[in-house]
Amino acid sequence: MKNHFFAILTSWMAILQVNAQLKEIMYKEGDQKLIGFVSVPKNFNKDRPGILILPAWNGIDNHAKESATKLSDLGYYAFVADIYGEGNYPHNSLEAAERAGYYKKNYLQYQTRIRLALEQLIKSGANPDKIVVMGYCFGGTGALEAARGNLPINGVVSFHGGLGKDASRTPNTFSAKILVCHGADDPYVPQEEVLSFQKEMRDAKADWQMNYYANAVHSFTDSKAGNDNSKGAAYNEKADQRSWKQFLLFLKEVL
């Protein structure tokens, strides 16, 4: 019981520390209020590289916030985007699926929300010529949409994100470099979708790479996802650590 209490206390202290580093930023699309979070590096970096973080389908969560503070500790400006907007945050998985599905279908609006968040990242002090967009799950899909929309960025990184797009869409060219970190056993991204994505990359002659992680399913970077792979979404510590290291190598390459 005592160890359990200290584990909970340590978890809460970590959350409080993360939130203390983050500054809430209000911005808008028309009348829709959006609330993101910025984390500015304490140590000055003359290049001022910036990372835009797109959250999973539940919206801004501690996982996205923790990533922002980790990145700012490494010298990056980081901004966690609000895609849904105030009054539209999901309360359960059913609502999350509905909200995320809307933006996947209405991809131009998704790209607009990403672009608005990108502007906030730059306003916070990030160099507009040194930007990477990364995202988790639904946010990983958004990172690829940022590349497909040819937003002014250097690269994108998708962690266990959806890879598909409507086949009727016009083929893309890609200016941004692309990294996909994918669970080898992810049941939510069928093999047909993987192959279609890879064909999209080859046809566009994109600069892309895709890493598979053994025994990893959906949400493998989220420590709150449990450890039961049979549920389709679960944390995998090894895949989490390996993909993060690959992400940091990618940042050094493109920024």
XYZ file of C-alpha atoms in Angstrom:
255
model
C 0.000 0.000 0.000
C 2.815 2.386 0.927
C 4.647 1.757 -2.369
C 1.396 2.249 -4.284
C 0.856 5.607 -2.558
C 4.352 6.815 -3.438
C 3.900 5.687 -7.052
C 0.712 7.759 -7.337
C 2.389 10.730 -5.626
C 5.379 10.534 -7.978
C 3.057 10.395 -10.993
C 1.137 13.475 -9.854
C 4.354 15.388 -9.143
C 5.587 14.599 -12.653
C 2.317 15.883 -14.142
C 2.529 19.090 -12.093
C 6.113 19.628 -13.221
C 5.132 19.189 -16.868
C 2.228 21.616 -16.574
C 4.456 24.166 -14.836
C 6.711 24.288 -17.914
C 3.826 24.783 -20.318
C 2.117 28.056 -21.146
C -1.471 28.028 -22.355
C -2.006 29.860 -25.653
C -5.427 30.911 -26.919
C -5.874 31.366 -30.677
C -8.788 31.179 -33.100
C -10.154 29.988 -36.391
C -13.027 32.361 -37.085
C -15.222 32.236 -33.989
C -13.813 28.909 -32.829
C -11.571 29.267 -29.790
C -8.516 27.004 -29.781
C -6.296 26.400 -26.748
C -2.782 25.053 -27.285
C 0.302 24.805 -25.087
C 3.810 26.087 -25.702
C 7.060 25.063 -24.060
C 10.051 27.327 -24.671
C 13.640 26.103 -24.178
C 15.487 27.579 -21.218
C 18.825 27.527 -23.016
C 19.228 29.754 -26.062
C 19.716 28.005 -29.389
C 20.680 30.295 -32.252
C 18.893 28.032 -34.758
C 15.626 28.113 -32.723
C 14.222 24.833 -34.147
C 10.539 24.159 -33.497
C 8.412 21.030 -33.101
C 4.650 21.061 -33.584
C 2.951 18.234 -31.667
C -0.388 16.843 -32.839
C -2.205 14.851 -30.122
C -4.044 11.547 -30.397
C -7.809 11.369 -30.957
C -8.796 12.287 -27.391
C -7.251 15.717 -27.885
C -4.505 17.346 -25.827
C -3.372 14.916 -23.139
C -0.459 14.449 -20.743
C 1.396 12.333 -23.310
C 1.507 15.232 -25.776
C 2.391 17.696 -23.003
C 5.195 15.481 -21.701
C 6.642 15.296 -25.219
C 6.601 19.097 -25.423
C 8.549 19.520 -22.188
C 11.039 16.784 -23.130
C 11.682 18.522 -26.443
C 12.078 21.977 -24.897
C 14.550 20.470 -22.400
C 16.544 19.399 -25.464
C 16.519 22.947 -26.860
C 13.468 22.870 -29.154
C 10.506 25.217 -29.143
C 7.448 22.989 -28.819
C 3.755 23.669 -29.342
C 0.886 21.254 -28.683
C -1.900 21.921 -31.166
C -5.617 22.066 -30.391
C -7.405 20.500 -33.354
C -10.964 20.244 -32.016
C -11.402 23.583 -30.280
C -13.160 24.620 -27.076
C -16.572 23.012 -26.701
C -15.709 20.136 -29.033
C -13.422 17.999 -26.879
C -14.485 14.327 -26.779
C -15.618 12.785 -23.490
C -15.206 9.140 -24.516
C -13.815 6.910 -27.246
C -17.014 7.017 -29.274
C -16.909 10.822 -29.455
C -13.163 10.748 -30.126
C -13.683 8.410 -33.089
C -16.409 10.683 -34.423
C -14.320 13.871 -34.094
C -11.188 12.290 -35.550
C -13.180 10.715 -38.377
C -14.552 14.115 -39.324
C -11.072 15.623 -39.748
C -9.737 12.581 -41.586
C -12.568 12.980 -44.089
C -12.357 16.783 -44.176
C -8.595 16.803 -44.516
C -8.383 20.400 -45.767
C -9.874 21.596 -42.486
C -7.432 19.379 -40.612
C -4.578 20.983 -42.550
C -5.965 24.433 -41.712
C -5.986 23.679 -37.966
C -2.426 22.395 -38.247
C -1.354 25.523 -40.113
C -2.870 27.772 -37.426
C -0.978 25.885 -34.731
C 2.181 26.171 -36.787
C 1.750 29.940 -36.781
C 1.544 29.886 -32.985
C 4.744 27.856 -32.762
C 6.531 30.454 -34.870
C 5.067 33.314 -32.822
C 6.489 31.673 -29.704
C 9.981 32.162 -31.118
C 10.654 29.132 -33.334
C 12.566 29.596 -36.562
C 10.069 29.261 -39.474
C 12.823 27.650 -41.556
C 13.452 24.853 -39.027
C 10.149 23.150 -38.221
C 9.090 19.520 -37.819
C 5.521 18.291 -37.236
C 5.047 15.130 -35.183
C 1.958 13.347 -33.968
C 0.545 10.343 -32.142
C -2.210 8.088 -33.585
C -4.753 10.555 -35.047
C -2.010 13.157 -34.719
C 0.303 10.910 -36.715
C -2.265 11.003 -39.497
C -2.207 14.788 -39.149
C 1.565 14.886 -39.490
C 1.250 13.099 -42.833
C -1.504 15.531 -43.839
C 0.891 18.395 -43.090
C 3.295 16.812 -45.583
C 0.546 16.136 -48.115
C -0.582 19.753 -47.821
C 2.999 20.920 -48.396
C 3.000 23.121 -45.331
C 6.263 25.091 -44.952
C 8.059 22.504 -42.803
C 11.247 20.454 -42.966
C 9.851 17.110 -41.923
C 7.047 15.119 -40.339
C 6.998 12.157 -37.954
C 4.069 9.804 -37.426
C 3.985 7.595 -34.334
C 1.465 4.719 -34.778
C -0.673 6.936 -37.004
C -3.154 6.098 -39.724
C -1.495 6.094 -43.152
C -4.384 6.115 -45.585
C -5.956 8.755 -47.755
C -8.895 8.776 -50.135
C -7.800 7.216 -53.435
C -9.638 9.949 -55.363
C -7.310 12.656 -54.044
C -4.804 14.194 -56.434
C -1.338 12.608 -56.128
C 1.071 14.655 -54.028
C 4.617 15.828 -54.270
C 6.431 16.166 -50.946
C 8.888 18.837 -49.892
C 9.069 17.578 -46.289
C 11.036 14.484 -45.277
C 8.909 11.757 -43.706
C 9.468 9.305 -40.854
C 6.822 6.736 -39.924
C 7.211 4.761 -36.681
C 4.837 1.819 -36.925
C 3.863 -1.086 -34.709
C 4.487 -4.318 -36.610
C 1.307 -5.827 -35.127
C -0.951 -2.757 -35.298
C -4.454 -4.139 -36.038
C -5.919 -0.714 -36.825
C -3.742 -0.131 -39.885
C -4.392 -2.982 -42.344
C -1.662 -4.212 -44.654
C -3.512 -2.780 -47.658
C -3.231 0.678 -46.105
C 0.478 0.208 -45.434
C 1.137 -0.883 -49.013
C -0.953 1.957 -50.426
C 1.006 4.463 -48.344
C 4.317 3.038 -49.483
C 3.179 3.226 -53.102
C 2.142 6.851 -52.526
C 5.645 7.610 -51.244
C 7.369 5.836 -54.139
C 5.161 7.403 -56.796
C 5.846 10.853 -55.348
C 9.589 10.111 -55.081
C 9.348 11.328 -51.495
C 12.241 11.237 -49.027
C 10.686 8.794 -46.576
C 11.487 6.027 -44.120
C 9.287 3.597 -42.232
C 10.385 1.712 -39.121
C 8.548 -1.320 -37.763
C 8.675 -2.298 -34.083
C 8.300 -5.951 -33.088
C 5.427 -7.000 -30.795
C 4.063 -3.441 -30.919
C 0.429 -2.576 -31.572
C -1.381 0.758 -31.692
C -0.481 3.453 -29.101
C 2.850 1.807 -28.306
C 4.328 5.123 -27.046
C 1.517 5.823 -24.560
C 2.326 4.513 -21.078
C -1.358 4.884 -20.121
C -2.461 2.421 -22.816
C -1.902 -0.673 -20.670
C 0.122 -3.711 -21.726
C -2.452 -6.060 -23.255
C -1.682 -6.354 -26.967
C -4.909 -8.311 -27.509
C -6.850 -5.072 -27.063
C -5.168 -3.639 -30.157
C -3.651 -0.661 -28.322
C -0.957 -1.093 -25.686
C 2.281 0.426 -24.415
C 5.567 -1.143 -25.479
C 8.555 0.274 -23.632
C 11.169 -0.998 -26.043
C 9.293 0.308 -29.103
C 8.694 3.625 -27.321
C 12.387 4.100 -26.553
C 13.568 2.952 -29.967
C 11.130 5.172 -31.867
C 12.007 8.216 -29.735
C 15.713 7.719 -30.440
C 14.952 7.437 -34.151
C 12.864 10.599 -33.909
C 15.749 12.534 -32.331
C 18.122 11.318 -35.058
C 15.605 12.473 -37.656
C 15.440 15.916 -36.037
C 19.212 16.278 -36.215
C 19.162 15.301 -39.870
C 16.404 17.621 -41.070
C 16.968 20.603 -38.765
